[in-house]
Amino acid sequence: AKYTGTDRAREHSGALDATAQHHAELAAALRGGLRRGEFRLLYQPIVELPSGAVTGVEALIRWQPDDQPVISPAEFIPVAEHSGLIIDLGAWILDTACADAAVWQLRYGAAGPRVNINVSARQLLDPDLPGMVAGALSRHGLAPDRITIEITETAVFAGGAAMETVRELRELGVGLALDDFGTGHSSLTLLRTCPVTTLKVDKSFIDDLNGTAEQEAIASSLSTIASTLGLRAVAEGVETQDQADRLYALGYRYAQGYHFARPIPAEGIDALLNAPMLT
Ligand code: C2E
Ligand code: CA
Ligand code: CA
Ligand code: CA
């Protein structure tokens, strides 16, 4: 990364604090890591309740710099966003996830897992995003319904252009999931204007389902909103069988969480699929 003169002056004046310094170093390291191929995608199953059959997977990025422990996306995605590198990193994520989705499409057809791909706020503000998605689909011969783009409410509200980008994405025929649903400030307003196909109900609403009436009422309302609007609801962060049972009773038909499977490499997903024998 090249610092501007102003950045340098600020750094020399000591105003660039330890965190900003750390971010600048991390941003430079990320760029190098992308060049050296240090990123990979893991896939976490999204299952149907109550059978537990895998119907989809969410692509989750990991960064493993040489001889170092894996770095969590929670640490580097914000830095990639801030530095703008998310555009290149996002292009790599999109291409890699579509390549894996195309393998599953070839092996299992429409019965194969749909692949959810996370897109960050900065990417949603990039007018080239729908074109990049269309390009990745055609490069890999992938039907648009094989992927779902995950966006957050915060990202959609980040600017006027974001909503237009969302509409263009939907017009491509890809699925659109509202991630961390319920945690934003205007979830319900957004549903009137944003053409999503899936609501991913945030883990915070799923965590305390041990019989408290309020939590159950909220979780139940969120699944009702989804079904009333003809959307699919996915419960996020399910960690126990008891939660899965309660969610099913509250109307949830899809779930994701450590109880079913952690994020794993693509090859591991094939082992989990109960696909009919291909002849
Ligand atoms: P997210 O999109 O909400 O993804 C769900 C996170 O919850 C993942 O963390 C997943 O591993 C974790 N999780 C799943 N089931 C459980 C569970 O039962 N219990 C608990 N405690 N956690 C569970 P991860 O992989 O560390 O990703 C964190 C965040 O980083 C993601 O949150 C997403 O915002 C971002 N992220 C990850 N991969 C990508 C990517 O490819 N692109 C972008 N833009 N962001 C990504
Ligand atoms: Ca997500
Ligand atoms: Ca989420
Ligand atoms: Ca989240």
Coordinates of C-alpha atoms and ligand atoms in Angstrom, one line a residue:
A1 CA 0.0 0.0 0.0
K2 CA 1.2 3.5 -0.9
Y3 CA 0.6 6.0 1.8
T4 CA -0.4 9.5 0.6
G5 CA 1.6 12.4 1.9
T6 CA -1.2 13.3 4.3
D7 CA -1.2 9.8 5.7
R8 CA 2.5 9.9 6.2
A9 CA 2.3 13.3 7.9
R10 CA -0.4 12.0 10.2
E11 CA 1.6 8.9 11.0
H12 CA 4.7 10.9 11.8
S13 CA 2.7 13.2 14.0
G14 CA 1.7 10.1 15.9
A15 CA -2.0 10.6 15.2
L16 CA -2.2 7.3 13.5
D17 CA -3.0 5.2 16.5
A18 CA -2.1 1.5 17.1
T19 CA -5.3 0.3 15.6
A20 CA -5.0 2.3 12.4
Q21 CA -1.4 1.2 12.1
H22 CA -2.5 -2.4 12.5
H23 CA -5.2 -1.9 9.9
A24 CA -2.7 -0.4 7.4
E25 CA -0.3 -3.4 7.9
L26 CA -3.2 -5.9 7.6
A27 CA -4.4 -4.3 4.4
A28 CA -1.0 -4.6 2.8
A29 CA -0.7 -8.2 4.1
L30 CA -4.2 -9.0 2.6
R31 CA -3.2 -7.7 -0.8
G32 CA -0.1 -10.0 -0.7
G33 CA -2.1 -12.9 0.6
L34 CA -4.6 -12.6 -2.3
R35 CA -1.7 -12.6 -4.8
R36 CA -0.1 -15.6 -3.1
G37 CA -3.4 -17.6 -3.0
E38 CA -3.6 -17.8 0.8
F39 CA -7.4 -17.6 0.9
R40 CA -9.9 -20.5 0.7
L41 CA -13.6 -21.0 1.0
L42 CA -15.2 -23.3 3.5
Y43 CA -18.9 -24.3 3.1
Q44 CA -21.4 -24.6 5.9
P45 CA -24.5 -26.7 5.2
I46 CA -28.0 -25.2 5.3
V47 CA -30.3 -28.0 6.1
E48 CA -34.0 -28.8 5.8
L49 CA -35.9 -29.5 9.1
P50 CA -36.6 -31.9 10.5
S51 CA -34.7 -34.3 8.1
G52 CA -31.4 -32.5 8.3
A53 CA -30.9 -33.0 4.5
V54 CA -28.4 -30.5 3.0
T55 CA -30.2 -28.2 0.6
G56 CA -27.7 -25.4 0.5
V57 CA -24.3 -24.2 1.7
E58 CA -22.9 -20.8 2.7
A59 CA -19.4 -19.9 1.5
L60 CA -17.3 -18.6 4.3
I61 CA -13.8 -17.3 3.7
R62 CA -10.7 -18.2 5.6
W63 CA -7.2 -16.7 5.4
Q64 CA -4.2 -18.8 6.2
P65 CA -0.9 -16.9 5.7
D66 CA 2.1 -19.1 5.4
D67 CA 3.0 -21.0 8.6
Q68 CA 0.5 -18.9 10.6
P69 CA -2.8 -19.7 12.2
V70 CA -6.1 -19.1 10.3
I71 CA -7.3 -15.6 10.5
S72 CA -11.1 -15.0 10.9
P73 CA -13.1 -13.0 8.4
A74 CA -14.5 -11.0 11.3
E75 CA -11.0 -9.6 11.6
F76 CA -10.0 -9.0 8.0
I77 CA -13.3 -8.4 6.1
P78 CA -13.7 -5.0 7.7
V79 CA -10.2 -4.1 6.8
A80 CA -10.7 -5.3 3.3
E81 CA -13.8 -3.2 3.1
H82 CA -12.1 -0.1 4.4
S83 CA -9.1 -0.4 2.1
G84 CA -11.2 -1.2 -1.0
L85 CA -9.5 -4.6 -1.4
I86 CA -12.9 -6.2 -0.9
I87 CA -13.6 -5.5 -4.6
D88 CA -10.7 -7.8 -5.7
L89 CA -11.2 -10.2 -2.8
G90 CA -15.0 -10.3 -3.6
A91 CA -14.3 -11.1 -7.2
W92 CA -12.1 -14.0 -6.1
I93 CA -14.8 -15.2 -3.7
L94 CA -17.5 -15.0 -6.4
D95 CA -15.5 -16.8 -8.9
T96 CA -14.4 -19.6 -6.5
A97 CA -17.8 -20.1 -5.1
C98 CA -19.3 -20.3 -8.6
A99 CA -16.6 -22.8 -9.7
D100 CA -17.6 -25.1 -6.8
A101 CA -21.3 -24.5 -7.4
A102 CA -20.8 -25.5 -11.1
V103 CA -19.2 -28.8 -9.9
W104 CA -22.2 -29.5 -7.7
Q105 CA -24.6 -28.6 -10.5
L106 CA -22.8 -31.0 -12.8
R107 CA -22.8 -33.8 -10.2
Y108 CA -26.3 -33.4 -8.8
G109 CA -28.3 -31.1 -11.1
A110 CA -31.2 -29.3 -9.4
A111 CA -30.9 -31.6 -6.4
G112 CA -27.4 -30.2 -5.6
P113 CA -26.7 -27.6 -2.9
R114 CA -27.4 -24.0 -3.8
V115 CA -24.4 -21.8 -2.8
N116 CA -24.9 -18.7 -0.7
I117 CA -22.3 -16.0 -1.2
N118 CA -21.7 -13.1 1.2
V119 CA -21.4 -9.7 -0.3
S120 CA -20.3 -6.7 1.8
A121 CA -21.6 -3.2 1.9
R122 CA -18.8 -1.8 -0.2
Q123 CA -19.4 -4.4 -2.9
L124 CA -23.1 -3.5 -3.1
L125 CA -22.1 0.1 -3.8
D126 CA -20.0 -1.1 -6.8
P127 CA -22.2 -0.6 -9.9
D128 CA -20.1 -3.4 -11.6
L129 CA -21.3 -6.0 -9.2
P130 CA -24.3 -7.3 -11.2
G131 CA -22.0 -7.5 -14.3
M132 CA -19.4 -9.4 -12.3
V133 CA -22.1 -11.9 -11.0
A134 CA -23.4 -12.4 -14.6
G135 CA -19.9 -12.9 -15.8
A136 CA -19.1 -15.5 -13.2
L137 CA -22.4 -17.4 -14.0
S138 CA -21.6 -17.5 -17.7
R139 CA -17.9 -18.4 -17.2
H140 CA -18.9 -21.4 -15.2
G141 CA -22.0 -22.4 -17.1
L142 CA -24.0 -21.9 -13.9
A143 CA -27.8 -21.5 -13.7
P144 CA -28.6 -18.3 -11.7
D145 CA -30.9 -20.2 -9.3
R146 CA -27.8 -22.2 -8.1
I147 CA -26.5 -19.2 -6.1
T148 CA -27.9 -16.8 -3.5
I149 CA -26.3 -13.5 -2.7
E150 CA -26.4 -12.7 1.0
I151 CA -26.7 -9.0 1.8
T152 CA -27.2 -7.1 5.1
E153 CA -29.8 -4.4 5.8
T154 CA -27.0 -2.0 6.7
A155 CA -25.5 -2.5 3.3
V156 CA -28.8 -2.0 1.5
F157 CA -29.2 1.3 3.4
A158 CA -25.7 2.4 2.8
G159 CA -26.7 4.4 -0.2
G160 CA -29.3 4.9 -2.9
A161 CA -27.2 3.0 -5.5
A162 CA -27.2 -0.1 -3.3
M163 CA -30.9 -0.7 -3.7
E164 CA -30.6 -0.4 -7.5
T165 CA -27.8 -2.9 -7.5
V166 CA -29.9 -5.3 -5.4
R167 CA -32.7 -5.0 -8.0
E168 CA -30.3 -5.7 -10.9
L169 CA -29.0 -8.8 -9.0
R170 CA -32.5 -10.1 -8.6
E171 CA -33.2 -9.6 -12.2
L172 CA -30.3 -11.9 -13.0
G173 CA -32.4 -14.7 -11.4
V174 CA -30.0 -15.3 -8.5
G175 CA -31.5 -15.7 -5.0
L176 CA -31.2 -12.9 -2.5
A177 CA -30.9 -13.4 1.2
L178 CA -31.2 -10.8 3.9
D179 CA -28.5 -11.7 6.4
D180 CA -28.6 -11.2 10.1
F181 CA -32.3 -10.4 9.7
G182 CA -33.8 -8.6 12.6
T183 CA -30.7 -6.9 13.8
G184 CA -31.0 -3.8 11.7
H185 CA -33.1 -0.7 12.4
S186 CA -35.7 -1.0 9.6
S187 CA -36.0 -4.6 8.8
L188 CA -39.7 -4.4 8.1
T189 CA -39.5 -1.3 6.0
L190 CA -36.9 -2.9 3.9
L191 CA -39.0 -5.9 3.1
R192 CA -41.5 -3.7 1.3
T193 CA -38.9 -2.4 -1.1
C194 CA -36.1 -5.0 -1.3
P195 CA -36.7 -8.0 -3.6
V196 CA -35.2 -10.7 -1.3
T197 CA -36.1 -14.4 -1.5
T198 CA -34.8 -15.5 1.9
L199 CA -34.5 -14.2 5.4
K200 CA -31.6 -15.4 7.5
V201 CA -32.9 -14.9 11.1
D202 CA -30.0 -13.8 13.2
K203 CA -28.4 -16.1 15.7
S204 CA -29.3 -13.7 18.6
F205 CA -33.0 -14.6 18.1
I206 CA -32.3 -18.3 18.0
D207 CA -29.9 -18.5 21.0
D208 CA -32.4 -18.3 23.9
L209 CA -35.2 -20.5 22.8
N210 CA -35.3 -22.4 26.1
G211 CA -38.9 -21.7 26.9
T212 CA -39.0 -18.0 27.4
A213 CA -42.3 -16.8 26.0
E214 CA -40.8 -13.5 24.6
Q215 CA -38.0 -15.1 22.6
E216 CA -40.3 -17.8 21.2
A217 CA -42.8 -15.1 20.2
I218 CA -40.1 -13.1 18.3
A219 CA -38.7 -16.2 16.6
S220 CA -42.2 -17.3 15.7
S221 CA -43.1 -13.9 14.3
L222 CA -40.0 -13.7 12.2
S223 CA -40.8 -17.1 10.5
T224 CA -44.5 -16.0 10.1
I225 CA -43.3 -12.8 8.3
A226 CA -41.2 -14.8 6.0
S227 CA -44.0 -17.3 5.1
T228 CA -46.6 -14.6 4.7
L229 CA -44.4 -12.8 2.2
G230 CA -43.6 -16.0 0.4
L231 CA -40.0 -15.9 1.6
R232 CA -37.8 -18.7 2.9
A233 CA -36.6 -18.3 6.5
V234 CA -33.3 -19.8 7.6
A235 CA -32.5 -20.0 11.4
E236 CA -28.9 -19.1 11.9
G237 CA -26.5 -20.4 14.6
V238 CA -28.4 -23.5 15.7
E239 CA -26.3 -25.4 18.2
T240 CA -28.5 -28.0 19.8
Q241 CA -31.1 -30.6 18.9
D242 CA -33.5 -28.9 21.3
Q243 CA -33.2 -25.6 19.4
A244 CA -33.8 -27.4 16.1
D245 CA -36.9 -29.1 17.6
R246 CA -38.3 -25.8 18.9
L247 CA -37.6 -24.0 15.6
Y248 CA -39.4 -26.7 13.7
A249 CA -42.4 -26.3 16.0
L250 CA -42.3 -22.5 15.4
G251 CA -42.5 -23.0 11.7
Y252 CA -38.9 -23.0 10.6
R253 CA -38.1 -25.3 7.7
Y254 CA -34.4 -24.4 7.2
A255 CA -31.6 -24.1 9.6
Q256 CA -27.8 -23.6 9.8
G257 CA -25.4 -24.1 12.7
Y258 CA -22.8 -26.1 14.5
H259 CA -25.4 -28.6 15.5
F260 CA -25.6 -29.8 11.9
A261 CA -22.2 -29.0 10.7
R262 CA -19.3 -26.5 10.9
P263 CA -17.9 -24.8 7.8
I264 CA -15.9 -27.4 5.9
P265 CA -14.0 -27.7 2.6
A266 CA -16.1 -28.4 -0.5
E267 CA -15.0 -32.1 -0.7
G268 CA -16.6 -32.6 2.8
I269 CA -19.9 -31.4 1.5
D270 CA -20.1 -34.2 -1.1
A271 CA -19.7 -36.7 1.7
L272 CA -22.7 -35.2 3.5
L273 CA -25.0 -35.3 0.4
N274 CA -27.4 -38.1 0.2
A275 CA -27.7 -37.8 -3.6
P276 CA -29.3 -40.6 -5.6
M277 CA -26.8 -42.6 -7.5
L278 CA -26.1 -41.1 -10.9
T279 CA -26.3 -43.6 -13.7
Ligands
C2E1 P1 -22.2 -14.4 8.7 O1 -22.4 -14.1 7.3 O2 -23.4 -14.0 9.6 O3 -21.8 -15.9 8.8 C1 -22.2 -16.7 9.9 C2 -21.1 -16.9 10.9 O4 -21.5 -17.6 12.0 C3 -19.8 -17.7 10.4 O5 -18.7 -17.1 11.0 C4 -20.1 -19.1 10.8 O6 -19.0 -19.9 10.9 C5 -20.7 -18.8 12.2 N1 -21.6 -19.9 12.7 C6 -22.3 -20.7 12.0 N2 -23.0 -21.6 12.8 C7 -22.7 -21.2 14.1 C8 -23.1 -21.7 15.4 O7 -23.9 -22.6 15.5 N3 -22.6 -21.0 16.4 C9 -21.7 -20.0 16.3 N4 -21.3 -19.4 17.4 N5 -21.3 -19.5 15.1 C10 -21.8 -20.1 14.0 P2 -17.4 -16.8 10.2 O8 -17.1 -17.8 9.1 O9 -16.3 -16.5 11.2 O10 -17.8 -15.4 9.4 C11 -18.0 -14.3 10.2 C12 -18.6 -13.2 9.3 O11 -17.6 -12.8 8.4 C13 -19.8 -13.6 8.5 O12 -20.9 -13.6 9.3 C14 -19.7 -12.6 7.4 O13 -20.3 -11.3 7.8 C15 -18.2 -12.4 7.2 N6 -17.8 -13.2 6.0 C16 -17.4 -14.5 6.0 N7 -17.1 -15.0 4.8 C17 -17.3 -13.9 4.0 C18 -17.2 -13.7 2.6 O14 -16.8 -14.6 1.8 N8 -17.5 -12.4 2.1 C19 -17.9 -11.4 2.9 N9 -18.2 -10.2 2.4 N10 -18.0 -11.6 4.3 C20 -17.7 -12.8 4.8
CA2 CA -23.9 -14.7 5.8
CA3 CA -25.6 -14.1 9.4
CA4 CA -23.2 -11.9 11.1

